[in-house]
XYZ file of C-alpha atoms in Angstrom:
488
model
C 0.000 0.000 0.000
C 1.346 3.415 -0.936
C 0.609 5.943 1.836
C -1.053 9.233 1.032
C 1.398 12.088 0.857
C 0.570 14.793 3.366
C -0.546 18.075 1.882
C 1.686 21.076 2.487
C 0.485 23.093 5.438
C 0.371 26.832 5.245
C 0.271 29.082 8.245
C -3.108 29.333 9.872
C -4.938 32.571 9.285
C -4.383 34.790 12.267
C -7.254 36.272 14.185
C -9.921 34.874 11.862
C -13.051 36.243 13.472
C -15.561 34.585 11.164
C -15.345 31.001 9.997
C -16.406 29.782 6.537
C -19.496 28.266 8.182
C -20.533 31.639 9.571
C -20.034 33.270 6.180
C -22.028 30.547 4.391
C -24.883 30.475 6.902
C -26.524 33.756 5.779
C -26.455 32.532 2.160
C -28.179 29.282 3.126
C -30.761 31.183 5.165
C -31.446 33.637 2.338
C -31.799 30.866 -0.226
C -34.108 28.915 2.084
C -36.264 32.022 2.465
C -36.228 32.401 -1.329
C -37.307 28.771 -1.718
C -40.197 29.288 0.712
C -41.326 32.482 -1.051
C -41.176 30.758 -4.427
C -43.119 27.765 -3.089
C -45.791 30.096 -1.699
C -46.207 31.787 -5.084
C -46.380 28.430 -6.869
C -48.972 27.147 -4.379
C -51.101 30.242 -4.945
C -50.768 29.825 -8.719
C -51.656 26.146 -8.509
C -54.764 26.797 -6.422
C -55.924 29.553 -8.784
C -55.376 27.397 -11.866
C -57.261 24.569 -10.137
C -60.168 26.960 -9.492
C -60.157 28.017 -13.149
C -60.005 24.400 -14.379
C -62.899 23.304 -12.165
C -65.259 26.266 -12.302
C -64.422 28.307 -15.437
C -63.051 25.920 -18.051
C -65.051 23.599 -20.316
C -65.358 20.944 -17.601
C -67.129 23.300 -15.158
C -70.406 21.390 -15.513
C -68.906 17.915 -15.069
C -70.378 16.204 -12.032
C -72.731 19.080 -11.116
C -75.310 20.660 -13.401
C -75.337 24.454 -13.754
C -72.637 24.968 -11.148
C -72.103 28.612 -10.223
C -69.078 29.429 -8.110
C -67.295 32.776 -8.096
C -63.706 33.336 -7.015
C -65.009 35.331 -4.038
C -67.009 32.259 -2.924
C -63.847 30.155 -2.970
C -61.381 32.663 -1.499
C -61.588 31.117 1.971
C -60.956 27.641 0.548
C -57.935 28.896 -1.381
C -56.443 30.643 1.658
C -56.990 27.619 3.913
C -55.584 25.286 1.259
C -52.485 27.414 0.742
C -51.729 27.826 4.440
C -52.317 24.147 5.212
C -50.089 22.971 2.324
C -47.323 25.333 3.467
C -47.712 23.868 6.959
C -47.230 20.321 5.669
C -44.173 21.376 3.664
C -42.638 22.945 6.772
C -43.552 19.890 8.845
C -41.821 17.635 6.289
C -38.627 19.709 6.775
C -38.577 20.779 3.155
C -36.987 24.057 4.288
C -33.963 22.542 5.982
C -30.979 24.352 4.378
C -29.262 20.973 4.036
C -31.883 20.028 1.440
C -31.111 22.922 -0.909
C -28.774 20.790 -3.028
C -30.671 17.515 -2.562
C -33.262 17.854 -5.320
C -34.405 14.218 -5.366
C -34.900 14.126 -1.628
C -36.688 17.494 -1.732
C -39.033 16.354 -4.520
C -39.899 13.226 -2.534
C -40.690 15.334 0.533
C -42.835 17.740 -1.528
C -44.720 14.859 -3.126
C -45.373 13.214 0.253
C -46.556 16.506 1.729
C -48.893 17.034 -1.251
C -50.521 13.612 -0.941
C -50.999 13.953 2.819
C -52.339 17.486 2.300
C -54.914 16.253 -0.252
C -56.292 13.677 2.200
C -56.292 16.160 5.089
C -57.829 18.954 2.981
C -60.740 16.754 1.932
C -61.163 15.247 5.392
C -61.157 18.568 7.257
C -63.574 20.133 4.758
C -66.025 17.272 5.285
C -65.715 17.358 9.068
C -66.048 21.155 9.342
C -68.703 21.309 6.588
C -67.206 24.177 4.620
C -69.691 26.592 3.063
C -69.851 26.414 0.117
C -69.024 22.684 0.108
C -65.615 21.983 -1.373
C -65.410 20.218 -4.718
C -63.504 16.932 -4.720
C -62.573 17.488 -8.364
C -61.174 20.888 -7.386
C -59.094 19.260 -4.613
C -57.651 16.745 -7.087
C -56.808 19.545 -9.530
C -55.300 21.604 -6.712
C -53.017 18.740 -5.704
C -51.863 18.111 -9.274
C -51.277 21.751 -10.219
C -49.603 22.828 -6.971
C -47.239 19.838 -6.976
C -46.405 20.429 -10.626
C -45.714 24.140 -10.147
C -43.730 23.743 -6.906
C -41.578 20.894 -8.247
C -40.965 22.727 -11.549
C -39.904 25.856 -9.624
C -37.646 23.822 -7.346
C -35.935 22.195 -10.321
C -35.253 25.631 -11.765
C -33.868 26.808 -8.421
C -31.730 23.679 -8.181
C -30.230 24.347 -11.629
C -29.202 27.765 -10.315
C -27.811 26.424 -7.040
C -25.733 23.754 -8.775
C -23.445 26.411 -10.174
C -20.063 25.638 -8.701
C -19.525 29.037 -7.090
C -22.828 28.793 -5.214
C -22.767 25.068 -4.424
C -19.312 25.311 -2.843
C -20.501 28.109 -0.557
C -23.480 26.024 0.562
C -21.446 22.940 1.415
C -19.627 22.597 4.705
C -15.954 21.682 4.351
C -15.235 18.858 6.772
C -11.944 17.702 8.241
C -11.894 14.234 9.828
C -9.621 13.388 12.743
C -9.079 9.679 12.241
C -10.734 7.450 9.668
C -12.660 4.187 9.932
C -15.153 1.933 8.120
C -18.064 4.253 9.034
C -16.232 7.166 7.399
C -15.715 5.191 4.192
C -19.420 4.390 4.006
C -20.316 8.022 4.657
C -17.781 9.236 2.056
C -19.476 7.199 -0.678
C -22.737 9.023 0.100
C -21.078 12.428 0.457
C -19.342 12.115 -2.914
C -22.275 13.483 -4.922
C -23.528 16.940 -5.982
C -26.482 16.782 -3.569
C -24.322 16.358 -0.465
C -24.368 19.235 2.057
C -20.809 18.327 3.123
C -17.541 18.263 1.182
C -14.623 16.355 2.704
C -11.526 18.568 2.843
C -9.296 15.776 4.137
C -8.162 13.626 7.048
C -5.881 14.323 10.003
C -3.979 11.376 11.450
C -4.931 10.752 15.108
C -2.374 11.033 17.954
C -1.505 7.346 17.527
C -0.453 8.126 13.949
C -2.376 5.153 12.537
C -5.714 5.324 10.723
C -8.199 2.515 11.416
C -9.054 2.343 7.716
C -7.602 3.570 4.451
C -9.324 6.643 2.991
C -10.101 6.463 -0.740
C -7.581 8.110 -3.048
C -9.804 11.167 -3.563
C -9.654 11.953 0.197
C -6.325 13.574 1.111
C -4.410 12.885 4.316
C -3.551 16.439 5.379
C -1.089 15.794 8.166
C -0.643 14.760 11.793
C -2.676 15.534 14.895
C -0.023 17.883 16.313
C -0.708 20.248 13.406
C -4.495 19.975 13.339
C -5.013 23.665 14.252
C -3.022 24.851 11.249
C -4.622 22.194 9.031
C -8.166 23.270 9.909
C -7.345 26.888 9.158
C -5.436 26.176 5.945
C -8.196 23.861 4.655
C -10.878 26.498 5.290
C -12.795 23.880 7.300
C -16.049 24.752 9.016
C -16.703 21.260 10.411
C -14.420 18.935 12.379
C -15.504 15.309 12.792
C -13.639 13.185 15.345
C -13.933 9.537 14.335
C -10.935 8.048 16.123
C -12.167 6.069 19.117
C -8.787 6.222 20.873
C -8.667 9.952 21.569
C -8.607 10.455 25.312
C -10.731 12.934 27.230
C -8.037 15.616 27.258
C -7.550 15.435 23.493
C -11.297 15.551 22.802
C -11.632 18.577 25.046
C -8.686 20.193 23.266
C -10.308 19.755 19.830
C -13.747 20.893 21.029
C -12.273 23.989 22.714
C -10.343 24.918 19.574
C -13.471 24.544 17.411
C -15.444 26.739 19.820
C -12.823 29.494 19.679
C -12.615 29.412 15.878
C -16.406 29.069 15.447
C -16.007 25.751 13.633
C -18.647 23.056 14.102
C -17.466 20.127 16.215
C -19.020 16.672 15.930
C -18.098 13.324 17.423
C -18.756 10.081 15.513
C -20.054 7.604 18.146
C -18.501 4.460 16.687
C -20.010 2.267 19.393
C -23.453 2.791 17.828
C -23.948 0.835 14.627
C -27.713 0.337 14.561
C -30.981 2.288 14.663
C -29.150 5.578 14.239
C -32.336 7.556 13.584
C -33.298 6.851 17.186
C -29.969 8.088 18.550
C -30.443 11.247 20.612
C -28.633 13.259 23.242
C -30.714 13.570 26.393
C -30.260 15.220 29.753
C -30.447 12.987 32.812
C -30.524 15.239 35.887
C -28.211 17.642 34.088
C -25.916 14.863 32.813
C -25.730 14.484 28.981
C -26.600 10.926 27.926
C -26.347 9.550 24.380
C -28.628 6.640 23.571
C -31.313 5.097 21.375
C -34.746 6.476 22.187
C -38.087 6.121 20.423
C -38.133 5.278 16.750
C -40.771 6.809 14.409
C -43.359 4.030 14.680
C -42.960 3.677 18.452
C -44.523 6.996 19.436
C -48.028 6.604 20.821
C -49.774 8.418 17.969
C -47.869 6.667 15.190
C -48.376 3.272 16.832
C -52.130 3.897 17.056
C -52.334 5.114 13.437
C -50.417 2.077 12.170
C -52.645 -0.259 14.172
C -55.833 1.368 12.838
C -54.556 1.025 9.280
C -53.689 -2.627 10.013
C -57.188 -3.376 11.327
C -58.897 -1.643 8.395
C -56.573 -3.317 5.885
C -57.004 -6.743 7.480
C -60.813 -6.512 7.394
C -60.808 -5.404 3.763
C -58.150 -7.993 2.895
C -60.094 -10.869 4.457
C -63.320 -9.831 2.718
C -61.685 -9.399 -0.693
C -59.504 -12.510 -0.467
C -62.243 -14.934 0.692
C -63.095 -16.016 -2.903
C -59.357 -16.312 -3.675
C -58.820 -18.548 -0.644
C -61.786 -20.715 -1.691
C -60.521 -21.162 -5.277
C -56.920 -21.910 -4.366
C -57.991 -24.020 -1.407
C -59.891 -26.251 -3.844
C -56.847 -26.463 -6.186
C -54.536 -27.317 -3.270
C -56.863 -30.054 -2.012
C -57.285 -31.528 -5.505
C -53.518 -31.786 -6.016
C -52.655 -32.841 -2.451
C -55.619 -33.863 -0.224
C -55.336 -32.576 3.305
C -55.532 -29.264 5.131
C -55.343 -26.287 2.775
C -53.831 -24.131 5.517
C -50.362 -24.417 6.950
C -49.442 -23.153 10.424
C -45.861 -22.412 11.304
C -44.130 -20.992 14.384
C -42.538 -17.607 13.760
C -40.797 -14.916 15.827
C -42.785 -11.720 16.327
C -42.234 -8.393 18.019
C -39.903 -8.499 21.050
C -39.128 -12.171 20.263
C -42.637 -13.472 21.010
C -43.526 -16.708 19.198
C -46.794 -16.955 17.257
C -48.318 -19.214 14.584
C -48.414 -17.769 11.096
C -51.193 -18.944 8.737
C -50.504 -19.582 5.054
C -52.139 -21.391 2.173
C -50.223 -24.647 1.867
C -47.866 -24.428 -1.107
C -46.011 -27.699 -0.470
C -46.782 -31.364 -0.143
C -48.036 -32.699 3.158
C -45.253 -33.549 5.626
C -42.726 -31.558 3.559
C -40.557 -31.318 6.652
C -40.900 -34.914 7.749
C -38.076 -36.147 9.898
C -37.713 -32.793 11.619
C -35.584 -31.271 8.856
C -36.209 -27.538 8.743
C -35.079 -25.236 5.957
C -35.900 -22.266 3.792
C -37.598 -22.738 0.475
C -35.286 -22.566 -2.503
C -35.777 -21.922 -6.187
C -37.448 -24.895 -7.943
C -38.016 -26.563 -4.544
C -39.027 -30.207 -5.230
C -41.425 -30.119 -2.259
C -43.561 -27.414 -3.885
C -46.963 -28.129 -5.378
C -47.675 -27.066 -8.954
C -50.307 -24.614 -7.724
C -47.947 -23.691 -4.884
C -45.374 -22.418 -7.355
C -47.959 -20.063 -8.856
C -49.171 -18.929 -5.425
C -45.689 -18.101 -4.191
C -44.884 -16.298 -7.441
C -47.823 -13.948 -6.845
C -47.703 -13.961 -2.986
C -51.145 -15.602 -2.845
C -50.007 -18.059 -0.140
C -49.584 -15.077 2.220
C -53.240 -13.978 1.968
C -54.533 -15.789 5.140
C -52.062 -13.741 7.190
C -54.639 -10.945 7.229
C -56.017 -12.965 10.173
C -52.661 -12.658 11.984
C -52.783 -8.912 11.328
C -56.307 -8.644 12.719
C -55.204 -10.491 15.873
C -52.335 -8.034 16.350
C -49.557 -10.602 15.843
C -48.461 -9.028 12.578
C -48.739 -5.796 10.627
C -49.548 -5.218 6.967
C -45.978 -3.980 6.464
C -42.863 -4.880 8.415
C -39.869 -7.237 8.447
C -40.857 -10.757 7.450
C -40.987 -13.093 10.488
C -38.455 -15.910 10.622
C -38.700 -19.388 12.137
C -37.169 -19.792 15.616
C -35.461 -23.053 14.565
C -33.595 -21.284 11.775
C -32.519 -18.155 13.608
C -31.442 -19.537 16.983
C -27.822 -18.471 16.460
C -28.327 -15.494 14.177
C -28.252 -12.957 16.996
C -24.664 -14.091 17.701
C -23.557 -14.464 14.074
C -25.209 -11.484 12.341
C -24.739 -7.976 13.769
C -27.958 -6.182 14.748
C -30.149 -9.167 13.829
C -32.485 -8.873 16.815
C -32.979 -5.129 16.239
C -35.479 -6.055 13.505
C -37.732 -7.518 16.214
C -38.426 -4.028 17.595
C -41.224 -3.890 15.001
C -44.138 -6.200 14.325
C -43.455 -8.550 11.401
C -45.392 -7.831 8.224
C -47.161 -9.610 5.392
C -44.873 -7.664 3.098
C -41.826 -5.507 3.707
C -39.159 -3.290 2.191
C -36.756 -6.217 1.759
C -39.407 -8.303 -0.007
C -40.359 -5.661 -2.578
C -36.643 -5.385 -3.366
C -36.508 -9.088 -4.221
C -35.055 -10.350 -0.914
C -37.184 -13.267 0.252
C -36.831 -17.026 0.596
C -33.301 -18.310 -0.029
C -31.562 -14.915 -0.252
C -28.784 -13.148 1.662
C -30.106 -12.663 5.186
C -27.542 -9.983 6.040
C -28.751 -7.912 3.092
C -32.389 -8.429 4.115
C -31.616 -7.152 7.613
C -30.152 -3.935 6.159
C -33.432 -3.295 4.339
C -35.476 -4.177 7.445
C -33.517 -1.759 9.637
C -33.815 0.970 7.011
C -37.605 0.516 7.110
C -37.741 0.628 10.920
C -35.622 3.790 11.069
C -37.486 5.619 8.300
C -41.064 4.475 8.875
C -43.940 6.677 7.817
C -47.537 5.931 6.865
C -46.813 6.913 3.264
C -43.814 4.535 3.267
C -46.182 1.710 4.257
C -48.577 2.576 1.413
C -45.650 2.711 -1.019
C -44.484 -0.779 0.001
C -48.024 -2.181 -0.220
C -48.375 -0.776 -3.747
C -44.995 -2.172 -4.795
C -45.939 -5.622 -3.481
C -48.392 -6.091 -6.347
C -45.638 -5.493 -8.895
C -42.929 -7.681 -7.378
C -43.016 -11.412 -7.807
C -41.618 -13.696 -5.164
C -39.019 -16.392 -5.646
């Protein structure tokens, strides 16, 4: 291995009163304000165009004969719609300055906010009985036009912000003290135009040895003894300490220097490798404590909403799938007489064992002799009709009953068999973290093709991503994708 050559170090700027971060902050704030003002104008334009399309254009009489609705009649609806949509955009953190360069992420947030707003707008209008009553066609138009205008405006703004001179001022220049596997993973994500952080380089820790090798595009700037000059010469506005061997005195030394120079200081907690979205700093009787707290779906409101959706979905699913169960039950029995249902022990939330219900896709006594295993491609134990059912996930349909009982959810990590996973918690890092959520009929790993005889470590990554990033819209997205993804 050829070591990185240290970059030449110039003298640190003397008496620098304002760091690059402080100089860049007003620009980010001004551009965020500009984005909000532009969004507000686009929302107003979208709502006005929706009014014109519904009540003035050629389709004004569709759905209602001789409809008469002036702009004055609808002014209150337009104002309420505009304010409420702006509220949802703010609530979705669309106006976080870190999102200015992340156009794809911003568009996803805007789209989610628009869909939630449409449902809320219609629901609130029905509950409060707006006068005049709000048109559902108008609401649909309003959602389409406002999303189109806002996203089009944001893409234009993004094209402006991507200019190198502006983008470089918006990004924080980061210097790492130490380097490890976590840094390499983060660097692959940061190496893109949408990243809010640009890596200026790496400082060797006091030990002189880096835990991992930085990629060639990341420069090693020098040794720890010179980190003050390096930070100044690199124009850094963020220092990230990732070396776990720095002692308390050295950490305090770096933090104190960053405070004096008005440079952001952050510590990479390498002992935490899982459920990072739940990692928060709390105060315990005045003592700072870093730990994993509640995840998105574990708050009382979110848990109740998810359970209500599960109950409603399970009732609808059982009613709709009853004819399907009858037809495939008959085909199963004709090919292999015996019970059409198959019960199997699985691990649920918090490690509780329950019996999952499936339409039998294999021959009777497929696991005779006590041999337990996952299904594989072209499994000889599979029935002819079973192959079709598994291809289209039809064998999973009876699990709506497990959802109704509260043992499962519509969406979540797929439950595994206790016989197969007895040692996984020791062999696979973070395996049991997936049991902090109820198992689901479908899940993020499954819609990405990871089910049956596939890499379990990769499936766990997808499961943990789902748990950390849960939202109701995410659940609906996964349910929709399930119908377009065939199983193995």
